[in-house]
Coordinates of C-alpha atoms in Angstrom, one line a residue:
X1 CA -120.9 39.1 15.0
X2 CA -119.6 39.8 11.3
X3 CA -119.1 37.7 8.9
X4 CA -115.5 38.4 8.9
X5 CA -115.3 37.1 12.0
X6 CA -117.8 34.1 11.6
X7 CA -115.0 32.9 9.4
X8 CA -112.3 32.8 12.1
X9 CA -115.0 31.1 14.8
X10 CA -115.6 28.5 12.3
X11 CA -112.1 28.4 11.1
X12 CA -110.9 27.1 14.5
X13 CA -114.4 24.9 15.3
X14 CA -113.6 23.3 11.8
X15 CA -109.5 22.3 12.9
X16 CA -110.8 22.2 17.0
X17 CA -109.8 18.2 16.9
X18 CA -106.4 19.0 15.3
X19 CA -105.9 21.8 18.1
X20 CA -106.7 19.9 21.1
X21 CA -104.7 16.6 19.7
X22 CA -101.8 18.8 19.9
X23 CA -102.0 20.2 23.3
X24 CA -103.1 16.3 24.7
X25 CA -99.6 15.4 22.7
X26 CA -97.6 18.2 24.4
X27 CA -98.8 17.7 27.5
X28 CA -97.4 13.5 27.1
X29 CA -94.2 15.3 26.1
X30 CA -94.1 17.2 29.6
X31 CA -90.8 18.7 28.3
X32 CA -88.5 21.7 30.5
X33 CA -86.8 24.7 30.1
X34 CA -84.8 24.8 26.9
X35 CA -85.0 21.3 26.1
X36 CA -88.6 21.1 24.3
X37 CA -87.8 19.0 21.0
X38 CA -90.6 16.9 21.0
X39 CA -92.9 19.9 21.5
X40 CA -91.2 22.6 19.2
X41 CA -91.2 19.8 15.9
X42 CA -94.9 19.2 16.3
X43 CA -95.6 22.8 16.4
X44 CA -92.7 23.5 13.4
X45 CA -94.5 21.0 11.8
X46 CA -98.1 21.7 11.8
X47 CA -97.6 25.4 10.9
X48 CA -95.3 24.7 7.9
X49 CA -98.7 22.6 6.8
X50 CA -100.5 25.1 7.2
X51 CA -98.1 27.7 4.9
X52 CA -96.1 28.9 7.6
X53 CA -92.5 29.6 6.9
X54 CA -90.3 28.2 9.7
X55 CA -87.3 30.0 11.1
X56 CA -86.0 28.2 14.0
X57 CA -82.5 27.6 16.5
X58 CA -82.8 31.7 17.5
X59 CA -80.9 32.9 20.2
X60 CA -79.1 29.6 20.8
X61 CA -82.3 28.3 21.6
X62 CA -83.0 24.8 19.7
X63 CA -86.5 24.8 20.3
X64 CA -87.4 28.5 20.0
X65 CA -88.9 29.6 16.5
X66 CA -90.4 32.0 14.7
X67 CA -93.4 30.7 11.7
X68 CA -94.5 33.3 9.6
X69 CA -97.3 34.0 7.3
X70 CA -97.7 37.0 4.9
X71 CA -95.7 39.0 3.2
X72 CA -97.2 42.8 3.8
X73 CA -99.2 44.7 6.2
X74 CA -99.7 44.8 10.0
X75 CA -97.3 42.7 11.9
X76 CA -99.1 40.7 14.5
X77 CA -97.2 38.6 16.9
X78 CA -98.8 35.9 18.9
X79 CA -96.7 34.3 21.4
X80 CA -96.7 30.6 22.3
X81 CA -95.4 28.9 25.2
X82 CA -95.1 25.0 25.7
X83 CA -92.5 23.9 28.7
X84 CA -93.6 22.2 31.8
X85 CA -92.7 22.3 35.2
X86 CA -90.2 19.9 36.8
X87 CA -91.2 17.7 39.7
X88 CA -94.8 17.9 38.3
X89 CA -95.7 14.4 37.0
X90 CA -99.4 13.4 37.4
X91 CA -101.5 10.8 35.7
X92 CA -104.4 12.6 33.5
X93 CA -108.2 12.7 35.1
X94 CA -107.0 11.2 38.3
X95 CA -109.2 13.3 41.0
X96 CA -106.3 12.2 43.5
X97 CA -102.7 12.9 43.5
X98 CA -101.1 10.2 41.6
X99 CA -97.6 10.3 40.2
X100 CA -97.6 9.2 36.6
X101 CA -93.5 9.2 36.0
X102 CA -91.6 9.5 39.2
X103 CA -89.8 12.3 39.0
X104 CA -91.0 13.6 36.2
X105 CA -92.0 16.8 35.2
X106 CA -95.6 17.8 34.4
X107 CA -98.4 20.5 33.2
X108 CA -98.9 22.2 35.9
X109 CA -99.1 25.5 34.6
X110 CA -101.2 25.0 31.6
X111 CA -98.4 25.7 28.8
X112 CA -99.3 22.8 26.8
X113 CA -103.0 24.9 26.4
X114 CA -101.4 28.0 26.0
X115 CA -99.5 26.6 23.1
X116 CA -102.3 25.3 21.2
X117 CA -104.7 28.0 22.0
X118 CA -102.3 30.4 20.4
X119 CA -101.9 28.2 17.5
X120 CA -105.3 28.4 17.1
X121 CA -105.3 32.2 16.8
X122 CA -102.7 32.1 14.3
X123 CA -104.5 29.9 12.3
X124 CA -107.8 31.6 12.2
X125 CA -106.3 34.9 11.2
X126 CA -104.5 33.3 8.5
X127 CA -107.7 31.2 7.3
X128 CA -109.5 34.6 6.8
X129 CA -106.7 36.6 5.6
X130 CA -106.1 33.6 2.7
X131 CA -110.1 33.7 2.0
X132 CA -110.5 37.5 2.0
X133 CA -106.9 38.4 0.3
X134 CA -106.6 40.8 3.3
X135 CA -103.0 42.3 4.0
X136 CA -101.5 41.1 7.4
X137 CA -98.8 39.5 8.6
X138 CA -99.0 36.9 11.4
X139 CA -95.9 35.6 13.7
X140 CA -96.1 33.0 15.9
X141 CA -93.3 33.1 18.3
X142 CA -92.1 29.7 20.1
X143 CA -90.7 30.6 23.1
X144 CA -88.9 28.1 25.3
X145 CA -88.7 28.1 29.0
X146 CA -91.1 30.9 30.6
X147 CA -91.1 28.9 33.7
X148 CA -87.7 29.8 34.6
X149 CA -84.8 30.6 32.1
X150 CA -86.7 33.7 30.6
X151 CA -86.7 32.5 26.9
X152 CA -88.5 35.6 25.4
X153 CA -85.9 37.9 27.3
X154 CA -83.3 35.8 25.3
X155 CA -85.6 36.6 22.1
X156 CA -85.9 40.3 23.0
X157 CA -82.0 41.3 23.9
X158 CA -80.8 39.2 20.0
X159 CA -83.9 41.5 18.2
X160 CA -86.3 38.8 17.7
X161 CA -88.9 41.0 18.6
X162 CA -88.1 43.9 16.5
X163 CA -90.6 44.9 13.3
X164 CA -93.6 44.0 14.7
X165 CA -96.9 46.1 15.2
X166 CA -98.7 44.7 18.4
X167 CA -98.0 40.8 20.1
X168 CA -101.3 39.0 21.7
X169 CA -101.3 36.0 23.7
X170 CA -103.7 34.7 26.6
X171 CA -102.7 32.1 29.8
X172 CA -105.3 29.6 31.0
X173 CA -106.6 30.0 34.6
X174 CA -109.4 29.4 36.9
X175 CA -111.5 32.3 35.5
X176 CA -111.9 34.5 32.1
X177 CA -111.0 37.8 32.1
X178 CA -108.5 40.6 30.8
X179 CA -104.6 40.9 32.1
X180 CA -105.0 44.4 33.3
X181 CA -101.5 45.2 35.6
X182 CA -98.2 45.5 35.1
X183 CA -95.8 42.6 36.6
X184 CA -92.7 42.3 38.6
X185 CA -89.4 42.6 37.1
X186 CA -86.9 39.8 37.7
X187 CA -83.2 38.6 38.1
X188 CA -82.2 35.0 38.4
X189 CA -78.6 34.7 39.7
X190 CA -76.6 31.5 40.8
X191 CA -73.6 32.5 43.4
X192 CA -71.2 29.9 43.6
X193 CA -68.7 29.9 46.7
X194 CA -65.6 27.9 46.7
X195 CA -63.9 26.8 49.5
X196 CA -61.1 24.7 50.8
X197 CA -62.0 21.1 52.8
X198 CA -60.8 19.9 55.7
X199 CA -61.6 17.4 58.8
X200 CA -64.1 18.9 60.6
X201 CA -62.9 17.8 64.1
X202 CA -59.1 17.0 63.4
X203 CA -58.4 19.8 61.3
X204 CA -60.9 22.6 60.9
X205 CA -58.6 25.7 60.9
X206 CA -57.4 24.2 57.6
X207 CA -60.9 24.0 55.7
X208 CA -63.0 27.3 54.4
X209 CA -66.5 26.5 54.3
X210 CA -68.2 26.9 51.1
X211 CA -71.7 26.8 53.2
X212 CA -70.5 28.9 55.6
X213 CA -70.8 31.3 52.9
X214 CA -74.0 30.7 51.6
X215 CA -75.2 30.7 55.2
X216 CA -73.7 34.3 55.9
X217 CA -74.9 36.0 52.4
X218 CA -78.6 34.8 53.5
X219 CA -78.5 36.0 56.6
X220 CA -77.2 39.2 55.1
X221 CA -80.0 39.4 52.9
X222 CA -82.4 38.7 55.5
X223 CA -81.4 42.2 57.0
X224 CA -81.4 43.8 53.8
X225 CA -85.4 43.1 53.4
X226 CA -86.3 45.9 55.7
X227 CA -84.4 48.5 53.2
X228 CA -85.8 47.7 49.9
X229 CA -89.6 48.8 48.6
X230 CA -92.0 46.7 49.8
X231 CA -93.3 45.0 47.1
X232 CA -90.0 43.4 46.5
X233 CA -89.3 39.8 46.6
X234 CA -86.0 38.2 47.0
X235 CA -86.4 34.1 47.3
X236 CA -83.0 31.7 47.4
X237 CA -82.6 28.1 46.7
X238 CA -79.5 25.9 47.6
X239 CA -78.2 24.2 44.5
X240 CA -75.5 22.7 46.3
X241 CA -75.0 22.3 50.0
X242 CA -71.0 20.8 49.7
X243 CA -72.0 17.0 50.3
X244 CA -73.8 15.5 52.9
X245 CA -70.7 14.5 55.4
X246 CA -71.0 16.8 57.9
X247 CA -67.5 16.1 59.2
X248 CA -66.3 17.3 56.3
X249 CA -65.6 21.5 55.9
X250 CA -67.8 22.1 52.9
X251 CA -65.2 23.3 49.8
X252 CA -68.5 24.2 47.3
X253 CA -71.6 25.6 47.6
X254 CA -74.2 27.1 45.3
X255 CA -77.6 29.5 45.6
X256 CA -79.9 30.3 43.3
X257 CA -81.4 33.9 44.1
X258 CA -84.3 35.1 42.6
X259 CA -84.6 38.8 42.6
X260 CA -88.1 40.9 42.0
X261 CA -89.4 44.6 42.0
X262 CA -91.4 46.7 40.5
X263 CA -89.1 48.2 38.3
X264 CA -85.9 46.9 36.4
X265 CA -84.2 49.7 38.1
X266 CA -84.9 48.9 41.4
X267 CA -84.5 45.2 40.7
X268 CA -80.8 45.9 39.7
X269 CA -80.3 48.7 42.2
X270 CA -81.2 45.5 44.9
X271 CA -79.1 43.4 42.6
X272 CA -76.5 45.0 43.8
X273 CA -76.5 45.3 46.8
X274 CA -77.1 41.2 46.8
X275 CA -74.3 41.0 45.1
X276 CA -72.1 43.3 47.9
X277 CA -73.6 40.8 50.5
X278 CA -72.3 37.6 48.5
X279 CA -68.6 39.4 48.5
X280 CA -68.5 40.5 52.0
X281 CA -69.8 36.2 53.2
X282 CA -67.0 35.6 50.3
X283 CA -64.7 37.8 52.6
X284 CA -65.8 36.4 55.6
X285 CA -65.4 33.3 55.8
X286 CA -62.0 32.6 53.4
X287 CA -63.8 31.7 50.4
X288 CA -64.0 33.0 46.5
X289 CA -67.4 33.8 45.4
X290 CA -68.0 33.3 41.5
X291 CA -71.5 35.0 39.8
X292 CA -73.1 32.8 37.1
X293 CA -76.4 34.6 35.3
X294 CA -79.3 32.3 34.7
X295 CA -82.1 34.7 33.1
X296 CA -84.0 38.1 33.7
X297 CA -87.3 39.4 33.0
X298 CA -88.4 43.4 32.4
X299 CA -91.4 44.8 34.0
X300 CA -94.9 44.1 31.8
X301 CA -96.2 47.4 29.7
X302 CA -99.9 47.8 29.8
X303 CA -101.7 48.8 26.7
X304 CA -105.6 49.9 27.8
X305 CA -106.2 50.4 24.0
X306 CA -105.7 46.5 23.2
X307 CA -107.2 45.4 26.2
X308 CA -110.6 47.5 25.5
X309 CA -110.2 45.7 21.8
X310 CA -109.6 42.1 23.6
X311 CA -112.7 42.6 26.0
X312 CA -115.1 43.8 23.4
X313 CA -114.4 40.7 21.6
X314 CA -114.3 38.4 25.0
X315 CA -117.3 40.0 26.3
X316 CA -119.2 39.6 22.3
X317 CA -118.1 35.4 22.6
X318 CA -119.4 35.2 26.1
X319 CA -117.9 33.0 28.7
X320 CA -116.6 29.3 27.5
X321 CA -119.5 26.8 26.8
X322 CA -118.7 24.8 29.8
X323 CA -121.7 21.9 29.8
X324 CA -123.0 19.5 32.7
X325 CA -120.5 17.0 32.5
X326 CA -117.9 19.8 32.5
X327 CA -119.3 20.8 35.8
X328 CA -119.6 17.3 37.4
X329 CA -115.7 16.8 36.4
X330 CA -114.5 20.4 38.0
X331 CA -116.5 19.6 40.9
X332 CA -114.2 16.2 41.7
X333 CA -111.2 18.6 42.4
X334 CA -113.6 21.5 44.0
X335 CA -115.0 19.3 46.3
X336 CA -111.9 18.5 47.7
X337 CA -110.8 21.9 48.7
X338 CA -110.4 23.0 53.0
X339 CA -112.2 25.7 54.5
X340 CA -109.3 28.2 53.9
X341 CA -109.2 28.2 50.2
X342 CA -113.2 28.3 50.1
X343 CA -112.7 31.3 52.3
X344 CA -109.6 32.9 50.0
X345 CA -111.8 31.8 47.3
X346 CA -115.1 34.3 48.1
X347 CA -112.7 36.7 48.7
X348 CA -110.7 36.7 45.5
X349 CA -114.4 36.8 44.0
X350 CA -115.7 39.6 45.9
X351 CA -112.7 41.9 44.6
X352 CA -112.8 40.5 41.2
X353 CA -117.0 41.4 40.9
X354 CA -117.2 44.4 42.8
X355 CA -120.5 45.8 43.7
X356 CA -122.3 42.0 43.4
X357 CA -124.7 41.3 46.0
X358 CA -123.4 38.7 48.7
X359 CA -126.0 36.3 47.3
X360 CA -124.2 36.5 43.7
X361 CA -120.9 36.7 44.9
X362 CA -121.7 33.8 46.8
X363 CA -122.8 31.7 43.7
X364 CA -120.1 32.4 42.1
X365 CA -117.6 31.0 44.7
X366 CA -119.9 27.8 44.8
X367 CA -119.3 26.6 41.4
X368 CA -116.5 24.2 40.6
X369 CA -115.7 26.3 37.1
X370 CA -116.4 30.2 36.7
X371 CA -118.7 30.6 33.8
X372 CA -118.8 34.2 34.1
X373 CA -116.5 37.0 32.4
X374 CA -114.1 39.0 35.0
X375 CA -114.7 42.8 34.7
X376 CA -112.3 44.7 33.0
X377 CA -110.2 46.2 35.5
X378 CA -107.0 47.8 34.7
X379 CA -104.7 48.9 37.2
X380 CA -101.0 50.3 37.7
X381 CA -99.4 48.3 40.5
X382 CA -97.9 45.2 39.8
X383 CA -99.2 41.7 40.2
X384 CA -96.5 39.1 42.7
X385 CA -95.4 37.5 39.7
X386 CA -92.9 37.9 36.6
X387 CA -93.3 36.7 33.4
X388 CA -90.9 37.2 30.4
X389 CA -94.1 38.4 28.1
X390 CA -92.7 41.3 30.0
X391 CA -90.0 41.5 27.5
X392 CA -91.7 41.8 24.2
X393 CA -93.9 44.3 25.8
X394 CA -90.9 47.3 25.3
X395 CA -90.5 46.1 21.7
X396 CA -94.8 47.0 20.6
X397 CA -97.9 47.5 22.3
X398 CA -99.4 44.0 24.0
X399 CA -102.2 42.4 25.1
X400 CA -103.1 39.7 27.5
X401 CA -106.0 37.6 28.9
X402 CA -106.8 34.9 30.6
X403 CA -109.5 31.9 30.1
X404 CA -110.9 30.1 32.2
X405 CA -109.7 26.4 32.3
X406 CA -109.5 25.0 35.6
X407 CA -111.6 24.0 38.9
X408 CA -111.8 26.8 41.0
X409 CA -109.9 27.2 44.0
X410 CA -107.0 24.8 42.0
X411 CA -104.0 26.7 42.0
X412 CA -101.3 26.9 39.2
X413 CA -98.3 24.7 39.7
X414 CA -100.6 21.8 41.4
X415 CA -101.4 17.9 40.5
X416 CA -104.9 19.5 40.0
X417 CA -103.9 22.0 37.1
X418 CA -101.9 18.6 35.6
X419 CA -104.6 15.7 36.3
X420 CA -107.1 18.5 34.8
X421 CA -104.7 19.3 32.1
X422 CA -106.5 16.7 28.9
X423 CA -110.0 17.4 30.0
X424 CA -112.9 18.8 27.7
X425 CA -113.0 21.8 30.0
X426 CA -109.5 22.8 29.1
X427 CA -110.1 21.8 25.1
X428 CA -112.9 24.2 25.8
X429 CA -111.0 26.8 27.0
X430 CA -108.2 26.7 24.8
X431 CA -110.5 26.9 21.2
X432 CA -112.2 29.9 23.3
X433 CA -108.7 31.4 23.7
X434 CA -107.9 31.1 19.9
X435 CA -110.9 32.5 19.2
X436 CA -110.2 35.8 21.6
X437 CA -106.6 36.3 20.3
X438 CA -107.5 35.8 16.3
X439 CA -110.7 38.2 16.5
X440 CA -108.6 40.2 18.3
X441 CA -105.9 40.4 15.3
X442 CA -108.2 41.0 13.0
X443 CA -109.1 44.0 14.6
X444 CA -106.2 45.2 14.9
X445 CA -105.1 44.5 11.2
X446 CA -108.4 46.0 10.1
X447 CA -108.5 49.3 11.8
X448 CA -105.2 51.6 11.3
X449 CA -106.7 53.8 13.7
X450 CA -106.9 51.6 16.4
X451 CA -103.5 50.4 15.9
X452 CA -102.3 54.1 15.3
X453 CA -104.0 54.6 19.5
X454 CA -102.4 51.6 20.3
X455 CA -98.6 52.7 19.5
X456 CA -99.5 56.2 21.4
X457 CA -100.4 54.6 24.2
X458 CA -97.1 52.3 24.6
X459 CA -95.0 55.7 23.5
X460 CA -96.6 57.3 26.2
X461 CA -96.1 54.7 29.0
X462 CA -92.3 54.3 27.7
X463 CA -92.3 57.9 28.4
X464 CA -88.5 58.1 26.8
X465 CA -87.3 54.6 28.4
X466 CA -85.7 52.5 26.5
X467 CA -85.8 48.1 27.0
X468 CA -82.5 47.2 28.4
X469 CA -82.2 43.9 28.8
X470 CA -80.6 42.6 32.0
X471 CA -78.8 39.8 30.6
X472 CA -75.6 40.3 29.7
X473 CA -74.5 39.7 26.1
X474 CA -72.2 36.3 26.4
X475 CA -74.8 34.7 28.6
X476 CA -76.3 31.3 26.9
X477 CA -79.7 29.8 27.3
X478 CA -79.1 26.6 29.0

């Protein structure tokens, strides 16, 4: 390793109490969506310590920001996330499912690491860029509510994004490895019915169910899943069911519809016809049918050059330095896991390490951590998942990777993930992160020419496309 980089490791070794402090305090906060206060001041706050300026309330977003350092040269964007998920509350090192707020929201996705990890990139780049007097500029975006809301597509359609060179960030998992496919894109759409209520028994030819509604348009869409692509995914929630007196005709009634594909063009092309369905249920049964937008996502743009950067880097820090006591924790959770998910879990490994022998593969599904790198893999199709990255991906070439953080077998959006969620394994993992995305940066800011390969490459997978960003102008983050 070069001493340019020894800087950065030690750097973030030297500040590793300060970056795992912050993640145990954002974790506490357990904070949603746009609402992230708590969260977005200690971050503010830490990086205007640091020399950071702090530019902050963007897009309507309270809690979204922008801290910058450096006034000329490459313009590196790191991205940050720190919202939780509702409904996820669970006490911290509990091996057992136990509620720590009722209610309350929780961790379960790891954004309190990401967060810090990030944070930890920034500030290692910036620590050698102050000692060597190197030109760069580093931005670490804040961006609210990636579990659903889409902050960064909020970012992206008010040019937040615009001016800078390449973005970087990282998401903690059960295993290290490179983010090597695209993603799907996304449409989040409430459709609110309004009715007229009645007596159900003494007068039901004077109400106009609301429900009724909702009832016809998913029944509708049930039949339009056999005439969209395949890889499409169309989920629906009820938000409001009218009231829970059945004897009463429903006069509201609300869904939620998430909307997924591929491509943003065949998202909205299915968008449509959605939207067709809610009218003709509207026309149905009597009602009105009103359209609120919630948020959308674009489609992720891979950037082979970045990742082949990332990986050399991943590949020259080796896996994280997960020690015995690490193992003995991770095995409380892994030990708990049925037949079926040890099963799905030698699977998963067999297609992640292909051409292992059976007996490898098979240690590797034994362990309760994965203390082995992923090979790089890169491939076009598109993962079942969205993410609003997506976004800044039109706007410069990006890279992501994940670390490995959590028990394997755990999956995201579980107590485990949030009982696991102050643990040295994922302290570990998130100063390994830092370290990935800040050497990383540096080489990015060091070699034009890789930078210069970079931009060709996204230019290329553009191929003339331009981002177009789904949400319409005088929709609010809320």
């Amino acid at each position: 390793m070069t001493d340019e980089k020894k800087i950065i490791i030690d750097a973030i070794e030297s500040k590793s109490k300060v970056f795992c402090d912050i993640s145990d305090k954002i974790w506490d906060f357990a904070e949603v969506r746009f609402d992230l206060r708590n969260s977005a001041d200690l971050l503010c706050n830490y990086l205007e310590q640091e020399g950071f300026t702090i530019e902050r309330g963007l897009s309507g977003m309270n809690d979204a920001f922008i801290a910058t350092y450096g006034s000329e040269g490459p313009v590196i964007g790191i991205l940050g996330e720190y919202d939780a998920l509702s409904g996820m509350s669970q006490s911290a090192g509990q091996c057992k499912k136990e509620v720590l707020v009722e209610g309350g929201a929780g961790h379960g996705c790891g954004h309190q690491l990401l967060a810090a990890g990030a944070l930890a990139g920034a500030i290692g780049l910036k620590e050698y860029l102050s000692k060597a007097g190197e030109s760069g500029i580093i931005k670490y975006f804040g961006c609210p509510a990636e579990e659903s809301g889409s902050g960064k597509a909020f970012l992206a359609r008010d040019g937040a994004f615009t001016g800078v060179d390449a973005f970087l960030t990282w998401h903690p998992m059960s295993e290290t490895g490179a983010f090597g496919c695209s993603t799907l894109a996304n449409y989040q759409v409430y459709f609110h019915f309004k009715g007229r209520s009645s007596h159900a028994a003494a007068a039901p030819h004077e109400g106009r169910s609301a429900l009724d509604a909702c009832e016809l348009m998913n029944v509708g869409v049930n039949y339009l899943r056999e005439h969209i692509v395949p890889e499409a995914r169309v989920h629906y929630a009820y938000i409001d069911t009218g009231g829970p007196a059945p004897n009463v005709v429903q006069a509201s009634s609300t869904l939620l519809y998430f909307i997924r594909a591929p491509k943003s063009s065949q998202v909205h092309d299915i968008y449509l016809r959605v939207l067709d369905i809610a009218k003709g249920a509207a026309l149905m049964t009597g009602t009105s049918m009103e359209l609120e937008w919630d948020s959308a996502c674009a489609e992720y743009i891979l950037n082979s050059t970045l990742l082949d950067a990332m990986y050399k880097n991943m590949v020259e820090l080796g896996p994280v330095p997960f020690d015995d006591e690490d193992f003995e924790h991770a095995r409380g959770y892994s030990s708990q896991l049925d037949d079926l998910t040890k099963n799905f879990l030698r699977s998963s490994i067999a297609k992640k390490f292909p051409g292992e022998s059976r007996e490898r593969l098979d240690l590797l599904a034994s362990k309760p951590l994965l203390d082995d790198i992923v090979p790089l893999s890169i491939s076009e199709e598109a993962m079942p998942g969205s993410t609003d990255v997506s976004d800044a991906s039109w706007h410069a070439p990006t890279v992501q990777f994940v670390v490995g953080c959590y028990p394997q077998g755990t999956p995201p959006h579980s107590w485990q993930w949030v009982a696991t969620g102050k643990s040295s394994v994922v302290h570990k993992g998130l100063l390994h992160s830092g370290k990935i995305l800040a050497l990383t940066a540096l080489d990015i800011i060091k070699n034009p020419e890789l930078l210069k390969k970079a931009k060709e490459e996204f230019k290329d997978r553009l191929a003339g496309e331009t981002y177009n960003c789904a949400i319409p102008k005088d929709v609010i983050s809320k």
